[in-house]
Amino acid sequence: YYNFGFSPSEDNFNQEINRNSNLINTFYDIENGIKNNTLGNFLSWNKKLNSTKMSIDFSQQKNTKKSILQMNSSENLFQNPYSNVLQILDLDSEKYSLQFNLKNNFSFATIDFRSGYSYKNENAKLSEFFTSESEVKNLKTHDFLNEIIIKKGVGSFDLSGTLRSHFLNFNQTTIPK
């Protein structure tokens, strides 16, 4: 079984705020644009042998996102010498996963076993145009999963138990400007 997916999206948001009081008149103008693309592949191999079902699954997903935020104000709100801010956030991530599933219907219970590994690499860059400041971060995630599920029907009741172990490993780096 193979599945391919591509999902682009774009969203634009604009807002003007005018706050009046007896002492001060404050104006805000906010513009935010977001573009997002997701590309994915999924491959699965299934096999049934007597009362045992087995599957091996592989998936890959790539996400890219760009957000542009521009704010203007009649007041100095942004802790810089300007009355406006322009931030650009670029995100991209890639995720890969491999999973093995085994399900067996024994006479005394149904036992499911699942084991898998996934790797995700995320990169983010935040930059501010008027102050020329930027920050780059990278996060790598390794996820190991093992799980056993035991199910048994007793009369009109369904009983089940799960034993699950997760091991997560994070590695975050900040790249200096």
mmCIF file of N, CA and C in Angstrom, residues 1 42-49 51-59 97-105 110-117 145-149 151 164:
data_model
loop_
_atom_site.group_PDB
_atom_site.id
_atom_site.type_symbol
_atom_site.label_atom_id
_atom_site.label_comp_id
_atom_site.label_asym_id
_atom_site.label_seq_id
_atom_site.Cartn_x
_atom_site.Cartn_y
_atom_site.Cartn_z
ATOM 1 N N TYR A 1 0.834 -1.170 0.000
ATOM 2 C CA TYR A 1 0.000 0.000 0.000
ATOM 3 C C TYR A 1 0.877 1.230 0.000
ATOM 4 N N PHE A 42 3.803 7.495 2.379
ATOM 5 C CA PHE A 42 3.538 6.407 3.308
ATOM 6 C C PHE A 42 3.570 5.102 2.520
ATOM 7 N N LEU A 43 4.323 4.127 3.027
ATOM 8 C CA LEU A 43 4.445 2.821 2.391
ATOM 9 C C LEU A 43 4.214 1.755 3.446
ATOM 10 N N SER A 44 3.329 0.800 3.142
ATOM 11 C CA SER A 44 2.998 -0.246 4.103
ATOM 12 C C SER A 44 2.978 -1.594 3.398
ATOM 13 N N TRP A 45 3.535 -2.599 4.077
ATOM 14 C CA TRP A 45 3.501 -3.969 3.599
ATOM 15 C C TRP A 45 2.777 -4.793 4.656
ATOM 16 N N ASN A 46 1.734 -5.524 4.240
ATOM 17 C CA ASN A 46 0.917 -6.327 5.150
ATOM 18 C C ASN A 46 0.944 -7.787 4.709
ATOM 19 N N LYS A 47 0.922 -8.665 5.705
ATOM 20 C CA LYS A 47 0.912 -10.104 5.428
ATOM 21 C C LYS A 47 0.090 -10.792 6.501
ATOM 22 N N LYS A 48 -0.771 -11.736 6.083
ATOM 23 C CA LYS A 48 -1.551 -12.518 7.040
ATOM 24 C C LYS A 48 -1.149 -13.981 6.900
ATOM 25 N N LEU A 49 -0.776 -14.572 8.035
ATOM 26 C CA LEU A 49 -0.408 -15.983 8.097
ATOM 27 C C LEU A 49 -1.271 -16.637 9.172
ATOM 28 N N SER A 51 -3.564 -17.091 11.883
ATOM 29 C CA SER A 51 -4.207 -16.142 12.795
ATOM 30 C C SER A 51 -3.300 -14.955 13.130
ATOM 31 N N THR A 52 -2.209 -14.789 12.381
ATOM 32 C CA THR A 52 -1.250 -13.721 12.639
ATOM 33 C C THR A 52 -1.285 -12.701 11.503
ATOM 34 N N LYS A 53 -1.371 -11.427 11.886
ATOM 35 C CA LYS A 53 -1.281 -10.333 10.921
ATOM 36 C C LYS A 53 -0.006 -9.558 11.212
ATOM 37 N N MET A 54 0.735 -9.265 10.147
ATOM 38 C CA MET A 54 2.006 -8.569 10.289
ATOM 39 C C MET A 54 2.026 -7.397 9.314
ATOM 40 N N SER A 55 2.587 -6.269 9.751
ATOM 41 C CA SER A 55 2.749 -5.131 8.845
ATOM 42 C C SER A 55 4.028 -4.381 9.184
ATOM 43 N N ILE A 56 4.621 -3.837 8.145
ATOM 44 C CA ILE A 56 5.785 -2.972 8.271
ATOM 45 C C ILE A 56 5.431 -1.677 7.552
ATOM 46 N N ASP A 57 5.574 -0.545 8.264
ATOM 47 C CA ASP A 57 5.168 0.750 7.732
ATOM 48 C C ASP A 57 6.341 1.716 7.736
ATOM 49 N N PHE A 58 6.446 2.481 6.663
ATOM 50 C CA PHE A 58 7.441 3.540 6.570
ATOM 51 C C PHE A 58 6.739 4.819 6.150
ATOM 52 N N SER A 59 7.057 5.913 6.831
ATOM 53 C CA SER A 59 6.465 7.195 6.435
ATOM 54 C C SER A 59 7.529 8.284 6.439
ATOM 55 N N SER A 97 9.696 7.718 9.860
ATOM 56 C CA SER A 97 9.354 6.711 10.874
ATOM 57 C C SER A 97 9.254 5.336 10.230
ATOM 58 N N LEU A 98 9.622 4.336 11.019
ATOM 59 C CA LEU A 98 9.547 2.935 10.622
ATOM 60 C C LEU A 98 8.889 2.186 11.769
ATOM 61 N N GLN A 99 7.871 1.399 11.440
ATOM 62 C CA GLN A 99 7.104 0.717 12.481
ATOM 63 C C GLN A 99 6.812 -0.723 12.065
ATOM 64 N N PHE A 100 6.871 -1.602 13.055
ATOM 65 C CA PHE A 100 6.588 -3.022 12.863
ATOM 66 C C PHE A 100 5.416 -3.392 13.769
ATOM 67 N N ASN A 101 4.372 -4.018 13.200
ATOM 68 C CA ASN A 101 3.190 -4.423 13.952
ATOM 69 C C ASN A 101 2.955 -5.923 13.772
ATOM 70 N N LEU A 102 2.617 -6.575 14.868
ATOM 71 C CA LEU A 102 2.316 -8.006 14.853
ATOM 72 C C LEU A 102 1.086 -8.232 15.719
ATOM 73 N N LYS A 103 0.051 -8.858 15.138
ATOM 74 C CA LYS A 103 -1.188 -9.119 15.868
ATOM 75 C C LYS A 103 -1.504 -10.605 15.726
ATOM 76 N N ASN A 104 -1.754 -11.238 16.883
ATOM 77 C CA ASN A 104 -2.029 -12.668 16.873
ATOM 78 C C ASN A 104 -3.277 -12.946 17.703
ATOM 79 N N ASN A 105 -4.218 -13.695 17.132
ATOM 80 C CA ASN A 105 -5.437 -14.090 17.841
ATOM 81 C C ASN A 105 -5.244 -15.496 18.394
ATOM 82 N N THR A 110 -6.143 -11.926 22.442
ATOM 83 C CA THR A 110 -5.539 -11.303 21.272
ATOM 84 C C THR A 110 -4.351 -10.474 21.756
ATOM 85 N N ILE A 111 -3.208 -10.686 21.141
ATOM 86 C CA ILE A 111 -1.997 -9.985 21.540
ATOM 87 C C ILE A 111 -1.483 -9.171 20.358
ATOM 88 N N ASP A 112 -1.295 -7.867 20.594
ATOM 89 C CA ASP A 112 -0.726 -6.958 19.597
ATOM 90 C C ASP A 112 0.653 -6.523 20.080
ATOM 91 N N PHE A 113 1.605 -6.545 19.178
ATOM 92 C CA PHE A 113 2.946 -6.063 19.481
ATOM 93 C C PHE A 113 3.290 -4.999 18.458
ATOM 94 N N ARG A 114 3.823 -3.869 18.928
ATOM 95 C CA ARG A 114 4.205 -2.782 18.030
ATOM 96 C C ARG A 114 5.575 -2.273 18.453
ATOM 97 N N SER A 115 6.445 -2.095 17.488
ATOM 98 C CA SER A 115 7.771 -1.559 17.738
ATOM 99 C C SER A 115 8.095 -0.570 16.622
ATOM 100 N N GLY A 116 8.703 0.555 16.999
ATOM 101 C CA GLY A 116 8.987 1.543 15.965
ATOM 102 C C GLY A 116 10.036 2.542 16.370
ATOM 103 N N TYR A 117 10.467 3.286 15.370
ATOM 104 C CA TYR A 117 11.467 4.323 15.544
ATOM 105 C C TYR A 117 11.077 5.486 14.645
ATOM 106 N N LEU A 145 9.804 3.269 20.310
ATOM 107 C CA LEU A 145 8.549 2.821 20.913
ATOM 108 C C LEU A 145 8.470 1.301 20.870
ATOM 109 N N ASN A 146 8.079 0.721 21.988
ATOM 110 C CA ASN A 146 7.751 -0.702 22.071
ATOM 111 C C ASN A 146 6.463 -0.807 22.874
ATOM 112 N N GLU A 147 5.535 -1.655 22.394
ATOM 113 C CA GLU A 147 4.232 -1.732 23.037
ATOM 114 C C GLU A 147 3.642 -3.128 22.864
ATOM 115 N N ILE A 148 3.035 -3.623 23.932
ATOM 116 C CA ILE A 148 2.296 -4.895 23.899
ATOM 117 C C ILE A 148 0.896 -4.623 24.444
ATOM 118 N N ILE A 149 -0.105 -5.065 23.695
ATOM 119 C CA ILE A 149 -1.502 -4.916 24.108
ATOM 120 C C ILE A 149 -2.122 -6.303 24.158
ATOM 121 N N LYS A 151 -5.761 -8.278 24.779
ATOM 122 C CA LYS A 151 -7.213 -8.071 24.826
ATOM 123 C C LYS A 151 -7.905 -9.415 25.010
ATOM 124 N N ARG A 164 3.789 -0.304 27.686
ATOM 125 C CA ARG A 164 4.388 0.549 26.662
ATOM 126 C C ARG A 164 5.678 1.158 27.194
#
